[in-house]
């Protein structure tokens, strides 16, 4: 039985309210469409009771805005009451496409601007909702998750700040280091892996794959992503390999020690399809170097799966690698802003996460367990059975 077809076993925490900030508008509308559809079709003898007041609506989106003054300062405003609601606020801190005017100049919004807007909307609710939940796919400042020498701990501070403002649950995807949740040990924090969605969309596009250890392999591009790659390999029943970066520690370029070489640990990849799995593509240099090394070792096809496709240095290098046959497909999710250029690329597969987010919200609103959603093993096995049986 599908999760969206489940029968209602618990009453909602409160009337569902969804606030996708401007940075997350398109994704939020897709999530809302799923919720509206499911709740109109769902049957229960209790739906007419007062506990289910407002359960079925034409939309769950609550209007919110963060207008700015000429100086660049801003405020958060809500267009309707949220008193007693179970509120879900969605924000994409990586959406650099949005701009605002600052003393006549155009400024692109940074992650700091988006995080401030999130706090403004929480402040505008003034403690009236029954519960506040934040869905922040790319965890704000998650790359600065640990302290080395005299440094700030930005991600931990941000989490503490949200909790102090009344946030009960924080849902993020593929956090750079999930241990950052130790900053808020008494509050809900879930980091979700989109592995099922990656496999689903890859199998939808690639019809001739042999998913076994003789023909396919999972690769971690560095030692930091080992846990992710191990899980990916285990659920698919594949072998795993890893690259580690040999760095020159005698110099610092652009704030880090330059990579001298990528060294490989693992069995032969010759003739195999390989899946490189990581949490993000930033500039993409490491990912491209790994792809080149795999092709040099005679890998058949190279698929790159990354939760967040940031592409901070543009797409020219990826185009070149695709044309030269060094990469075959790139899969990233719609959890962060995607440029029209990226969506138009022939090698790009857009992994839609809106249904998964809607399922998480639906379960949380009923105070139901998320364990079945967070562990996708059974769904992956069913998907592989259909694929191997020829249902492609």
PDB file of N, CA and C in Angstrom, residues 294-369:
ATOM      1  N   UNK A 294      37.999   7.420 -13.571  1.00  0.00           N
ATOM      2  CA  UNK A 294      37.234   6.185 -13.791  1.00  0.00           C
ATOM      3  C   UNK A 294      37.249   5.788 -15.266  1.00  0.00           C
ATOM      4  N   UNK A 295      37.106   6.764 -16.141  1.00  0.00           N
ATOM      5  CA  UNK A 295      37.157   6.464 -17.572  1.00  0.00           C
ATOM      6  C   UNK A 295      38.563   6.010 -17.980  1.00  0.00           C
ATOM      7  N   UNK A 296      39.573   6.573 -17.349  1.00  0.00           N
ATOM      8  CA  UNK A 296      40.949   6.144 -17.624  1.00  0.00           C
ATOM      9  C   UNK A 296      41.153   4.694 -17.207  1.00  0.00           C
ATOM     10  N   UNK A 297      40.401   4.281 -16.182  1.00  0.00           N
ATOM     11  CA  UNK A 297      40.457   2.884 -15.729  1.00  0.00           C
ATOM     12  C   UNK A 297      39.443   2.006 -16.476  1.00  0.00           C
ATOM     13  N   UNK A 298      38.917   2.541 -17.592  1.00  0.00           N
ATOM     14  CA  UNK A 298      38.070   1.806 -18.543  1.00  0.00           C
ATOM     15  C   UNK A 298      36.681   1.468 -18.003  1.00  0.00           C
ATOM     16  N   UNK A 299      36.109   2.356 -17.182  1.00  0.00           N
ATOM     17  CA  UNK A 299      34.708   2.207 -16.792  1.00  0.00           C
ATOM     18  C   UNK A 299      33.825   2.385 -18.033  1.00  0.00           C
ATOM     19  N   UNK A 300      32.705   1.670 -18.099  1.00  0.00           N
ATOM     20  CA  UNK A 300      31.829   1.737 -19.275  1.00  0.00           C
ATOM     21  C   UNK A 300      31.025   3.033 -19.283  1.00  0.00           C
ATOM     22  N   UNK A 301      30.169   3.211 -18.271  1.00  0.00           N
ATOM     23  CA  UNK A 301      29.381   4.437 -18.154  1.00  0.00           C
ATOM     24  C   UNK A 301      29.581   5.038 -16.781  1.00  0.00           C
ATOM     25  N   UNK A 302      29.553   6.373 -16.719  1.00  0.00           N
ATOM     26  CA  UNK A 302      29.728   7.084 -15.455  1.00  0.00           C
ATOM     27  C   UNK A 302      28.484   7.923 -15.192  1.00  0.00           C
ATOM     28  N   UNK A 303      27.807   7.616 -14.078  1.00  0.00           N
ATOM     29  CA  UNK A 303      26.632   8.375 -13.656  1.00  0.00           C
ATOM     30  C   UNK A 303      26.982   9.136 -12.380  1.00  0.00           C
ATOM     31  N   UNK A 304      26.664  10.413 -12.353  1.00  0.00           N
ATOM     32  CA  UNK A 304      26.949  11.254 -11.192  1.00  0.00           C
ATOM     33  C   UNK A 304      25.633  11.576 -10.491  1.00  0.00           C
ATOM     34  N   UNK A 305      25.525  11.195  -9.200  1.00  0.00           N
ATOM     35  CA  UNK A 305      24.329  11.488  -8.408  1.00  0.00           C
ATOM     36  C   UNK A 305      24.720  12.400  -7.252  1.00  0.00           C
ATOM     37  N   UNK A 306      24.133  13.576  -7.194  1.00  0.00           N
ATOM     38  CA  UNK A 306      24.404  14.504  -6.098  1.00  0.00           C
ATOM     39  C   UNK A 306      23.090  15.152  -5.685  1.00  0.00           C
ATOM     40  N   UNK A 307      22.849  15.218  -4.381  1.00  0.00           N
ATOM     41  CA  UNK A 307      21.582  15.774  -3.893  1.00  0.00           C
ATOM     42  C   UNK A 307      21.417  17.228  -4.323  1.00  0.00           C
ATOM     43  N   UNK A 308      22.501  17.998  -4.218  1.00  0.00           N
ATOM     44  CA  UNK A 308      22.415  19.427  -4.530  1.00  0.00           C
ATOM     45  C   UNK A 308      23.350  19.774  -5.689  1.00  0.00           C
ATOM     46  N   UNK A 309      22.753  20.227  -6.779  1.00  0.00           N
ATOM     47  CA  UNK A 309      23.546  20.667  -7.927  1.00  0.00           C
ATOM     48  C   UNK A 309      23.691  22.177  -7.900  1.00  0.00           C
ATOM     49  N   UNK A 310      24.795  22.655  -7.327  1.00  0.00           N
ATOM     50  CA  UNK A 310      24.998  24.099  -7.189  1.00  0.00           C
ATOM     51  C   UNK A 310      25.692  24.683  -8.420  1.00  0.00           C
ATOM     52  N   UNK A 311      26.641  23.961  -9.000  1.00  0.00           N
ATOM     53  CA  UNK A 311      27.337  24.361 -10.229  1.00  0.00           C
ATOM     54  C   UNK A 311      27.834  25.801 -10.139  1.00  0.00           C
ATOM     55  N   UNK A 312      28.613  26.066  -9.101  1.00  0.00           N
ATOM     56  CA  UNK A 312      29.035  27.448  -8.819  1.00  0.00           C
ATOM     57  C   UNK A 312      29.969  28.026  -9.881  1.00  0.00           C
ATOM     58  N   UNK A 313      30.627  27.164 -10.660  1.00  0.00           N
ATOM     59  CA  UNK A 313      31.522  27.643 -11.726  1.00  0.00           C
ATOM     60  C   UNK A 313      30.916  27.480 -13.112  1.00  0.00           C
ATOM     61  N   UNK A 314      29.607  27.288 -13.170  1.00  0.00           N
ATOM     62  CA  UNK A 314      28.942  27.153 -14.456  1.00  0.00           C
ATOM     63  C   UNK A 314      28.976  25.728 -14.989  1.00  0.00           C
ATOM     64  N   UNK A 315      28.486  25.560 -16.243  1.00  0.00           N
ATOM     65  CA  UNK A 315      28.294  24.241 -16.826  1.00  0.00           C
ATOM     66  C   UNK A 315      29.255  23.916 -17.963  1.00  0.00           C
ATOM     67  N   UNK A 316      30.119  24.856 -18.315  1.00  0.00           N
ATOM     68  CA  UNK A 316      30.980  24.668 -19.495  1.00  0.00           C
ATOM     69  C   UNK A 316      31.850  23.419 -19.377  1.00  0.00           C
ATOM     70  N   UNK A 317      32.422  23.200 -18.211  1.00  0.00           N
ATOM     71  CA  UNK A 317      33.302  22.055 -18.015  1.00  0.00           C
ATOM     72  C   UNK A 317      32.519  20.742 -18.095  1.00  0.00           C
ATOM     73  N   UNK A 318      31.310  20.744 -17.566  1.00  0.00           N
ATOM     74  CA  UNK A 318      30.466  19.535 -17.633  1.00  0.00           C
ATOM     75  C   UNK A 318      30.067  19.244 -19.079  1.00  0.00           C
ATOM     76  N   UNK A 319      29.768  20.299 -19.839  1.00  0.00           N
ATOM     77  CA  UNK A 319      29.460  20.117 -21.260  1.00  0.00           C
ATOM     78  C   UNK A 319      30.638  19.472 -21.986  1.00  0.00           C
ATOM     79  N   UNK A 320      31.841  19.963 -21.683  1.00  0.00           N
ATOM     80  CA  UNK A 320      33.048  19.439 -22.327  1.00  0.00           C
ATOM     81  C   UNK A 320      33.256  17.962 -21.988  1.00  0.00           C
ATOM     82  N   UNK A 321      33.076  17.612 -20.720  1.00  0.00           N
ATOM     83  CA  UNK A 321      33.267  16.219 -20.300  1.00  0.00           C
ATOM     84  C   UNK A 321      32.217  15.303 -20.932  1.00  0.00           C
ATOM     85  N   UNK A 322      30.991  15.805 -21.065  1.00  0.00           N
ATOM     86  CA  UNK A 322      29.938  15.001 -21.700  1.00  0.00           C
ATOM     87  C   UNK A 322      30.257  14.773 -23.178  1.00  0.00           C
ATOM     88  N   UNK A 323      30.671  15.822 -23.861  1.00  0.00           N
ATOM     89  CA  UNK A 323      30.992  15.705 -25.289  1.00  0.00           C
ATOM     90  C   UNK A 323      32.173  14.767 -25.524  1.00  0.00           C
ATOM     91  N   UNK A 324      33.103  14.727 -24.560  1.00  0.00           N
ATOM     92  CA  UNK A 324      34.272  13.851 -24.679  1.00  0.00           C
ATOM     93  C   UNK A 324      34.022  12.441 -24.134  1.00  0.00           C
ATOM     94  N   UNK A 325      32.779  12.186 -23.688  1.00  0.00           N
ATOM     95  CA  UNK A 325      32.423  10.851 -23.229  1.00  0.00           C
ATOM     96  C   UNK A 325      32.947  10.487 -21.856  1.00  0.00           C
ATOM     97  N   UNK A 326      33.282  11.496 -21.038  1.00  0.00           N
ATOM     98  CA  UNK A 326      33.816  11.217 -19.705  1.00  0.00           C
ATOM     99  C   UNK A 326      32.713  11.089 -18.654  1.00  0.00           C
ATOM    100  N   UNK A 327      31.570  11.697 -18.901  1.00  0.00           N
ATOM    101  CA  UNK A 327      30.395  11.494 -18.053  1.00  0.00           C
ATOM    102  C   UNK A 327      29.205  11.189 -18.955  1.00  0.00           C
ATOM    103  N   UNK A 328      28.268  10.373 -18.448  1.00  0.00           N
ATOM    104  CA  UNK A 328      27.106   9.996 -19.243  1.00  0.00           C
ATOM    105  C   UNK A 328      25.819  10.643 -18.756  1.00  0.00           C
ATOM    106  N   UNK A 329      25.642  10.702 -17.447  1.00  0.00           N
ATOM    107  CA  UNK A 329      24.444  11.328 -16.882  1.00  0.00           C
ATOM    108  C   UNK A 329      24.802  12.033 -15.582  1.00  0.00           C
ATOM    109  N   UNK A 330      24.115  13.135 -15.315  1.00  0.00           N
ATOM    110  CA  UNK A 330      24.220  13.818 -14.024  1.00  0.00           C
ATOM    111  C   UNK A 330      22.810  13.928 -13.455  1.00  0.00           C
ATOM    112  N   UNK A 331      22.642  13.446 -12.224  1.00  0.00           N
ATOM    113  CA  UNK A 331      21.347  13.523 -11.545  1.00  0.00           C
ATOM    114  C   UNK A 331      21.483  14.396 -10.315  1.00  0.00           C
ATOM    115  N   UNK A 332      20.695  15.459 -10.233  1.00  0.00           N
ATOM    116  CA  UNK A 332      20.580  16.243  -9.007  1.00  0.00           C
ATOM    117  C   UNK A 332      19.105  16.546  -8.768  1.00  0.00           C
ATOM    118  N   UNK A 333      18.761  16.923  -7.569  1.00  0.00           N
ATOM    119  CA  UNK A 333      17.365  17.118  -7.199  1.00  0.00           C
ATOM    120  C   UNK A 333      16.905  18.556  -7.434  1.00  0.00           C
ATOM    121  N   UNK A 334      15.596  18.747  -7.339  1.00  0.00           N
ATOM    122  CA  UNK A 334      15.028  20.099  -7.424  1.00  0.00           C
ATOM    123  C   UNK A 334      14.876  20.734  -6.044  1.00  0.00           C
ATOM    124  N   UNK A 335      15.676  20.268  -5.075  1.00  0.00           N
ATOM    125  CA  UNK A 335      15.625  20.825  -3.721  1.00  0.00           C
ATOM    126  C   UNK A 335      16.275  22.194  -3.652  1.00  0.00           C
ATOM    127  N   UNK A 336      17.133  22.503  -4.625  1.00  0.00           N
ATOM    128  CA  UNK A 336      17.732  23.834  -4.715  1.00  0.00           C
ATOM    129  C   UNK A 336      17.434  24.398  -6.098  1.00  0.00           C
ATOM    130  N   UNK A 337      17.693  25.684  -6.253  1.00  0.00           N
ATOM    131  CA  UNK A 337      17.394  26.382  -7.506  1.00  0.00           C
ATOM    132  C   UNK A 337      18.138  25.743  -8.672  1.00  0.00           C
ATOM    133  N   UNK A 338      17.396  25.525  -9.765  1.00  0.00           N
ATOM    134  CA  UNK A 338      17.980  24.988 -10.994  1.00  0.00           C
ATOM    135  C   UNK A 338      17.832  26.024 -12.102  1.00  0.00           C
ATOM    136  N   UNK A 339      18.918  26.309 -12.804  1.00  0.00           N
ATOM    137  CA  UNK A 339      18.863  27.284 -13.890  1.00  0.00           C
ATOM    138  C   UNK A 339      18.205  26.654 -15.119  1.00  0.00           C
ATOM    139  N   UNK A 340      17.558  27.465 -15.960  1.00  0.00           N
ATOM    140  CA  UNK A 340      17.004  26.925 -17.215  1.00  0.00           C
ATOM    141  C   UNK A 340      18.078  26.257 -18.068  1.00  0.00           C
ATOM    142  N   UNK A 341      19.319  26.787 -18.039  1.00  0.00           N
ATOM    143  CA  UNK A 341      20.421  26.183 -18.798  1.00  0.00           C
ATOM    144  C   UNK A 341      20.666  24.748 -18.346  1.00  0.00           C
ATOM    145  N   UNK A 342      20.671  24.534 -17.036  1.00  0.00           N
ATOM    146  CA  UNK A 342      20.910  23.196 -16.502  1.00  0.00           C
ATOM    147  C   UNK A 342      19.803  22.237 -16.943  1.00  0.00           C
ATOM    148  N   UNK A 343      18.560  22.668 -16.834  1.00  0.00           N
ATOM    149  CA  UNK A 343      17.421  21.814 -17.188  1.00  0.00           C
ATOM    150  C   UNK A 343      17.404  21.450 -18.668  1.00  0.00           C
ATOM    151  N   UNK A 344      18.054  22.256 -19.494  1.00  0.00           N
ATOM    152  CA  UNK A 344      18.051  21.998 -20.939  1.00  0.00           C
ATOM    153  C   UNK A 344      19.168  21.065 -21.383  1.00  0.00           C
ATOM    154  N   UNK A 345      20.094  20.725 -20.502  1.00  0.00           N
ATOM    155  CA  UNK A 345      21.232  19.902 -20.887  1.00  0.00           C
ATOM    156  C   UNK A 345      20.802  18.463 -21.187  1.00  0.00           C
ATOM    157  N   UNK A 346      21.318  17.856 -22.270  1.00  0.00           N
ATOM    158  CA  UNK A 346      20.883  16.495 -22.644  1.00  0.00           C
ATOM    159  C   UNK A 346      21.331  15.428 -21.644  1.00  0.00           C
ATOM    160  N   UNK A 347      22.369  15.694 -20.899  1.00  0.00           N
ATOM    161  CA  UNK A 347      22.885  14.705 -19.947  1.00  0.00           C
ATOM    162  C   UNK A 347      22.276  14.845 -18.553  1.00  0.00           C
ATOM    163  N   UNK A 348      21.446  15.868 -18.359  1.00  0.00           N
ATOM    164  CA  UNK A 348      20.939  16.151 -17.010  1.00  0.00           C
ATOM    165  C   UNK A 348      19.607  15.459 -16.750  1.00  0.00           C
ATOM    166  N   UNK A 349      19.481  14.837 -15.564  1.00  0.00           N
ATOM    167  CA  UNK A 349      18.221  14.236 -15.120  1.00  0.00           C
ATOM    168  C   UNK A 349      17.773  14.965 -13.857  1.00  0.00           C
ATOM    169  N   UNK A 350      16.593  15.565 -13.929  1.00  0.00           N
ATOM    170  CA  UNK A 350      16.041  16.316 -12.801  1.00  0.00           C
ATOM    171  C   UNK A 350      15.254  15.367 -11.895  1.00  0.00           C
ATOM    172  N   UNK A 351      15.713  15.216 -10.655  1.00  0.00           N
ATOM    173  CA  UNK A 351      15.076  14.309  -9.699  1.00  0.00           C
ATOM    174  C   UNK A 351      14.096  15.117  -8.845  1.00  0.00           C
ATOM    175  N   UNK A 352      12.802  14.901  -9.089  1.00  0.00           N
ATOM    176  CA  UNK A 352      11.757  15.670  -8.404  1.00  0.00           C
ATOM    177  C   UNK A 352      11.508  15.106  -7.004  1.00  0.00           C
ATOM    178  N   UNK A 353      11.634  15.945  -5.982  1.00  0.00           N
ATOM    179  CA  UNK A 353      11.487  15.511  -4.590  1.00  0.00           C
ATOM    180  C   UNK A 353      10.185  15.986  -3.960  1.00  0.00           C
ATOM    181  N   UNK A 354       9.296  16.606  -4.740  1.00  0.00           N
ATOM    182  CA  UNK A 354       8.113  17.230  -4.154  1.00  0.00           C
ATOM    183  C   UNK A 354       7.175  16.197  -3.509  1.00  0.00           C
ATOM    184  N   UNK A 355       7.013  15.041  -4.140  1.00  0.00           N
ATOM    185  CA  UNK A 355       6.124  14.018  -3.579  1.00  0.00           C
ATOM    186  C   UNK A 355       6.665  13.495  -2.247  1.00  0.00           C
ATOM    187  N   UNK A 356       7.972  13.324  -2.168  1.00  0.00           N
ATOM    188  CA  UNK A 356       8.608  12.821  -0.943  1.00  0.00           C
ATOM    189  C   UNK A 356       8.422  13.822   0.200  1.00  0.00           C
ATOM    190  N   UNK A 357       8.597  15.099  -0.096  1.00  0.00           N
ATOM    191  CA  UNK A 357       8.406  16.133   0.931  1.00  0.00           C
ATOM    192  C   UNK A 357       6.952  16.143   1.393  1.00  0.00           C
ATOM    193  N   UNK A 358       6.014  15.994   0.441  1.00  0.00           N
ATOM    194  CA  UNK A 358       4.592  15.974   0.797  1.00  0.00           C
ATOM    195  C   UNK A 358       4.276  14.785   1.713  1.00  0.00           C
ATOM    196  N   UNK A 359       4.890  13.635   1.450  1.00  0.00           N
ATOM    197  CA  UNK A 359       4.686  12.463   2.309  1.00  0.00           C
ATOM    198  C   UNK A 359       5.210  12.717   3.719  1.00  0.00           C
ATOM    199  N   UNK A 360       6.356  13.353   3.814  1.00  0.00           N
ATOM    200  CA  UNK A 360       6.937  13.674   5.130  1.00  0.00           C
ATOM    201  C   UNK A 360       6.018  14.622   5.900  1.00  0.00           C
ATOM    202  N   UNK A 361       5.540  15.668   5.226  1.00  0.00           N
ATOM    203  CA  UNK A 361       4.635  16.628   5.870  1.00  0.00           C
ATOM    204  C   UNK A 361       3.356  15.941   6.316  1.00  0.00           C
ATOM    205  N   UNK A 362       2.790  15.107   5.453  1.00  0.00           N
ATOM    206  CA  UNK A 362       1.543  14.413   5.765  1.00  0.00           C
ATOM    207  C   UNK A 362       1.704  13.523   7.002  1.00  0.00           C
ATOM    208  N   UNK A 363       2.809  12.805   7.079  1.00  0.00           N
ATOM    209  CA  UNK A 363       3.071  11.948   8.238  1.00  0.00           C
ATOM    210  C   UNK A 363       3.289  12.763   9.504  1.00  0.00           C
ATOM    211  N   UNK A 364       4.074  13.813   9.405  1.00  0.00           N
ATOM    212  CA  UNK A 364       4.360  14.642  10.582  1.00  0.00           C
ATOM    213  C   UNK A 364       3.093  15.313  11.103  1.00  0.00           C
ATOM    214  N   UNK A 365       2.237  15.761  10.187  1.00  0.00           N
ATOM    215  CA  UNK A 365       1.009  16.423  10.604  1.00  0.00           C
ATOM    216  C   UNK A 365       0.107  15.478  11.407  1.00  0.00           C
ATOM    217  N   UNK A 366       0.201  14.168  11.112  1.00  0.00           N
ATOM    218  CA  UNK A 366      -0.557  13.165  11.864  1.00  0.00           C
ATOM    219  C   UNK A 366       0.248  12.591  13.026  1.00  0.00           C
ATOM    220  N   UNK A 367       1.406  13.153  13.289  1.00  0.00           N
ATOM    221  CA  UNK A 367       2.291  12.646  14.344  1.00  0.00           C
ATOM    222  C   UNK A 367       2.595  11.169  14.157  1.00  0.00           C
ATOM    223  N   UNK A 368       2.726  10.761  12.891  1.00  0.00           N
ATOM    224  CA  UNK A 368       3.027   9.366  12.565  1.00  0.00           C
ATOM    225  C   UNK A 368       4.527   9.176  12.407  1.00  0.00           C
ATOM    226  N   UNK A 369       4.964   7.951  12.507  1.00  0.00           N
ATOM    227  CA  UNK A 369       6.388   7.636  12.392  1.00  0.00           C
ATOM    228  C   UNK A 369       6.887   7.902  10.976  1.00  0.00           C
TER     229      UNK A 369
END
